[in-house]
Coordinates of C-alpha atoms in Angstrom, one line a residue:
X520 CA -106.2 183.2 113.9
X521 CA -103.0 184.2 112.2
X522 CA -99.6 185.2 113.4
X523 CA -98.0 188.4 112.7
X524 CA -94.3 189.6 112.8
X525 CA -93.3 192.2 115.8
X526 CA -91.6 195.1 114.3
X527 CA -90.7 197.1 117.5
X528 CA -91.6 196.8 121.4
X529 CA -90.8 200.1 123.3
X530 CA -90.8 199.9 127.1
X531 CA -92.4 203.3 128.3
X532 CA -92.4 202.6 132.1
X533 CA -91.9 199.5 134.3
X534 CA -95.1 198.1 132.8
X535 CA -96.3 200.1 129.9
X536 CA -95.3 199.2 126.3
X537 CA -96.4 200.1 122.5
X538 CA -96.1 196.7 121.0
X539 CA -96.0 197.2 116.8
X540 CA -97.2 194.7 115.1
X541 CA -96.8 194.4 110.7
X542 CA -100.1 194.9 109.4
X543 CA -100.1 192.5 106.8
X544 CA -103.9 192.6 105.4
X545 CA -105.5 193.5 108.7
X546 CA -108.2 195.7 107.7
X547 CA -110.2 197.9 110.8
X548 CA -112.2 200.3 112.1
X549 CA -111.0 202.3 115.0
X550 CA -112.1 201.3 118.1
X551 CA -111.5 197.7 117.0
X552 CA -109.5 195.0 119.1
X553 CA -107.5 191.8 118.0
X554 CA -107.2 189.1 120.4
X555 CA -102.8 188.5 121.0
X556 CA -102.2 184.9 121.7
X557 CA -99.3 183.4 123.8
X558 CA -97.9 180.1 122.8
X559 CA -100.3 178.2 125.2
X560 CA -103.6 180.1 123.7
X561 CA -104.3 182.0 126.2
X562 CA -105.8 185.3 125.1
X563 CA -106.3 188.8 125.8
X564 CA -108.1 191.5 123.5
X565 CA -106.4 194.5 122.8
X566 CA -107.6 197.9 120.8
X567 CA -105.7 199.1 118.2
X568 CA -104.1 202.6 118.7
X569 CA -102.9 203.0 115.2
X570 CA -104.7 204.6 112.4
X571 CA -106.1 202.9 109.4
X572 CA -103.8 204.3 107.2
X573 CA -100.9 202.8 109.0
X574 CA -98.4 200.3 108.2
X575 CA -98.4 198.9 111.5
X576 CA -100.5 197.9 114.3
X577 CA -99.6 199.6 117.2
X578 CA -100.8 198.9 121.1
X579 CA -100.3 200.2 124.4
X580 CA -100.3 197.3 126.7
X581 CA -99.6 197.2 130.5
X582 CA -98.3 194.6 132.0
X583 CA -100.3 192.9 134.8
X584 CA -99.1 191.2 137.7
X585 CA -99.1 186.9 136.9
X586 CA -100.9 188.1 133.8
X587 CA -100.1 185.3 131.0
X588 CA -100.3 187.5 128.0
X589 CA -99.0 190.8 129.1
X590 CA -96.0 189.7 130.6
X591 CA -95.3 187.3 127.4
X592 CA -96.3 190.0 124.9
X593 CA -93.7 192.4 126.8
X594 CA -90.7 190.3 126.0
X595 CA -91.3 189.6 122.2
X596 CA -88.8 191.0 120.6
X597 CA -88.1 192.3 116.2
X598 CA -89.0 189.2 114.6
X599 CA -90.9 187.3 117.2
X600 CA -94.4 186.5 116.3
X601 CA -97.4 186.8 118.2
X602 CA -100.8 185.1 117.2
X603 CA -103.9 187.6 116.1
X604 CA -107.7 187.1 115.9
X605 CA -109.7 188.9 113.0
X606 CA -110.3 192.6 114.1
X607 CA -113.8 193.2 115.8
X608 CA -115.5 195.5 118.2
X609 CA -118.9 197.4 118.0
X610 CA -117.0 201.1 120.0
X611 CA -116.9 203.4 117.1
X612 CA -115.3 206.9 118.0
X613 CA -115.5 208.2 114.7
X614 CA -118.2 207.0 113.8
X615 CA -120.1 210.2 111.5
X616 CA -123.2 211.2 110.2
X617 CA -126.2 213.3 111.5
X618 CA -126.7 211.9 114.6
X619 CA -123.2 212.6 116.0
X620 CA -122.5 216.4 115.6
X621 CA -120.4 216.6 118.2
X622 CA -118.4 214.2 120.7
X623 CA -116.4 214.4 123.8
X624 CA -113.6 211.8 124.7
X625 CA -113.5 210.4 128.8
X626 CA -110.1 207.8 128.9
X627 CA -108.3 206.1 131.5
X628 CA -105.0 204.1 131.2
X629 CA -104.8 202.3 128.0
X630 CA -108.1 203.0 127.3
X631 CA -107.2 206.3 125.1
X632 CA -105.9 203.6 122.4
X633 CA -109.4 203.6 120.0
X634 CA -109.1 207.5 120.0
X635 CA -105.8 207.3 119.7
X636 CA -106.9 205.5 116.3
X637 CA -109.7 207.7 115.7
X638 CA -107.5 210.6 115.7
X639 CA -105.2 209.0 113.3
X640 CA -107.4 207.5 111.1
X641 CA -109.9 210.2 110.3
X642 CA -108.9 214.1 109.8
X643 CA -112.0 215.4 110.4
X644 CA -112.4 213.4 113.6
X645 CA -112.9 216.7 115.9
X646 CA -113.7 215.9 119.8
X647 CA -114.7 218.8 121.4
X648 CA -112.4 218.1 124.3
X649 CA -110.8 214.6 125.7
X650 CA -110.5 213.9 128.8
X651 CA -107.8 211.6 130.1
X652 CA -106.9 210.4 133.3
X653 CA -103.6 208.0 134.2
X654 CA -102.0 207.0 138.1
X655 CA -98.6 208.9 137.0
X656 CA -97.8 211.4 134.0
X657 CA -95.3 209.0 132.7
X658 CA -98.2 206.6 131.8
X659 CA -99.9 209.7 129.5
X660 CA -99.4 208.4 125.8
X661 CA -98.8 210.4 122.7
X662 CA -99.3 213.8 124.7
X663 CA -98.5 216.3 122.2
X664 CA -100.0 214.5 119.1
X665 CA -103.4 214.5 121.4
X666 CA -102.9 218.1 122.5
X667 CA -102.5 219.2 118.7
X668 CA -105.4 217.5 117.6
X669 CA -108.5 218.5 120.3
X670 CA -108.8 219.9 123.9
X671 CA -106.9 217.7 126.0
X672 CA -107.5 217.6 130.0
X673 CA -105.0 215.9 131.7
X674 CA -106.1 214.3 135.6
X675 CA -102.9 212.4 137.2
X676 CA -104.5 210.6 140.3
X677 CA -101.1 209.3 142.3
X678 CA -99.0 212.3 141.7
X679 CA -98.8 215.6 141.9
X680 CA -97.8 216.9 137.8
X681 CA -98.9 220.6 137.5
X682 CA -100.6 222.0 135.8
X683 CA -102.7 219.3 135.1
X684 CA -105.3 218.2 137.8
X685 CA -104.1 216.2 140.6
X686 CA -107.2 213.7 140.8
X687 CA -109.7 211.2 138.8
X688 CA -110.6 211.6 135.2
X689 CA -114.5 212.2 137.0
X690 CA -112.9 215.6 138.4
X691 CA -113.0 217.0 135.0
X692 CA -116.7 216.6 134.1
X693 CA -117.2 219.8 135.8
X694 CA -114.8 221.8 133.7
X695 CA -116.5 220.8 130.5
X696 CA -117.5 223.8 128.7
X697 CA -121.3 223.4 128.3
X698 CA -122.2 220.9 125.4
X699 CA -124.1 221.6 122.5
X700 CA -127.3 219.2 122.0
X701 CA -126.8 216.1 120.8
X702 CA -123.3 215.7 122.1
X703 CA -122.0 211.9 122.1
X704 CA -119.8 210.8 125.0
X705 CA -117.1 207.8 124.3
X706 CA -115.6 206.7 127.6
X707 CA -113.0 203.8 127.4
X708 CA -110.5 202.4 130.3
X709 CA -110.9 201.1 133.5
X710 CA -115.3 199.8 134.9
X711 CA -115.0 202.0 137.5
X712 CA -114.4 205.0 135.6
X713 CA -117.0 203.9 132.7
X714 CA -119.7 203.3 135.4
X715 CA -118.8 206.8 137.3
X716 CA -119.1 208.8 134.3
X717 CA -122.2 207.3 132.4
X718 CA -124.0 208.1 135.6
X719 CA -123.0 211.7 136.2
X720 CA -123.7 212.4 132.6
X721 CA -127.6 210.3 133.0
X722 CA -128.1 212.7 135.8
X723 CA -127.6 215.4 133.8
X724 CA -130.2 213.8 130.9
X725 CA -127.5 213.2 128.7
X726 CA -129.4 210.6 126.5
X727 CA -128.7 206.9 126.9
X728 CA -128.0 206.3 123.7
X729 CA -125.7 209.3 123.6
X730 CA -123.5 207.2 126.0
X731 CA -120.8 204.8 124.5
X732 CA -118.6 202.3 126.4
X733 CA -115.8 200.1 126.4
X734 CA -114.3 198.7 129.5
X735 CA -110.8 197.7 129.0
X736 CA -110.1 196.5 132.8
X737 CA -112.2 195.5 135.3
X738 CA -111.3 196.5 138.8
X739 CA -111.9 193.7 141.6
X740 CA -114.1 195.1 143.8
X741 CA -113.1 195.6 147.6
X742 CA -113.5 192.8 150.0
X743 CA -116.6 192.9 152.2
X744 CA -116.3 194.6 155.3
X745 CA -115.6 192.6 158.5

């Protein structure tokens, strides 16, 4: 592990942030993370949302209630530095070749980061539509870089932000043009979401192996009823 020198920390809500880290000789793929260190060593992996062409490394990190890292990493400031693992990750967005013709995006949250970087890293990177969902629109990232590049969908599930749907990311499936054979699916962000999705598009005999996750937050499941 290494440290690395903050260039910028921009607060987008009460607790999001794009933390910009130098890249030094960090070499990735996107849809890579880097575990970010406090000073006690307690870690958290992140996915890089910058491209590979980049001079920095850029997240989007949320800050969690009594979360060690997120709430350190969200008061580093120019200068500061934070300690970072050797990229690694087996998600691959852009991945190409014959066997991935076409691909469709699914996010939620932070999870649009390793698209984010796929976008920016590779020109020809061409999702057929992405699909992103977030609690408020405030939390949406990067919105009109996205919408320039590929179909975006926006679903806002805690507010009310027309004209985009009022709802979960799930709600979009059905408004999905139909797909041509072959289609890849990439979902990233929170289990529940991942879990939803995978199984809608199984029971329409999407192939397994056309399915590809990354779960950047599990959700604590309810407590058992009394």
């Amino acid at each position: 592990m290494g440290s690395l020198r903050v260039i910028s920390n921009r607060l987008i809500t009460q607790d999001l942030f794009a933390l910009t880290l130098e890249r030094a000789s960090v070499s990735f793929q996107p849809g890579d993370c880097v575990a970010l260190a406090n000073p006690a060593l307690d870690s958290r992996p992140y996915s890089m949302a910058s491209g590979t062409g980049e001079d920095g490394l850029r997240f989007y990190i949320r800050r969690m209630s009594g979360g060690a890292v997120s709430a350190w990493l969200a008061t580093r400031q120019p200068g500061d530095t934070v300690d970072v693992s050797p990229p690694f990750g087996w998600f691959r967005p852009a991945q190409s070749g014959p066997d991935v013709a076409a691909r469709v995006f699914i996010a939620t949250g932070t999870g649009v980061a390793p698209f984010l970087s796929a976008l920016r890293s590779d020109p020809d990177c061409r999702p057929l539509a992405l699909l992103y969902g977030a609690r408020v629109l405030a939390d949406v990232v990067e919105l009109p870089y996205i919408a320039e590049r590929c179909p975006l969908t926006l679903a806002i599930s805690r507010e009310n932000a027309p004209p985009h749907h009022h709802g979960h990311v799930t709600d979009l499936l059905d408004r999905l043009p139909p797909q041509p054979p072959g289609t890849h699916y990439y979902m990233c962000g929170l289990n529940a979401m991942v879990d939803a999705v995978g199984a809608v598009l199984t029971a329409r005999g999407v192939p397994f192996t056309h399915l590809h996750r990354e779960v950047f937050f599990n959700q604590a499941p309810p407590p058992p009823a009394p």
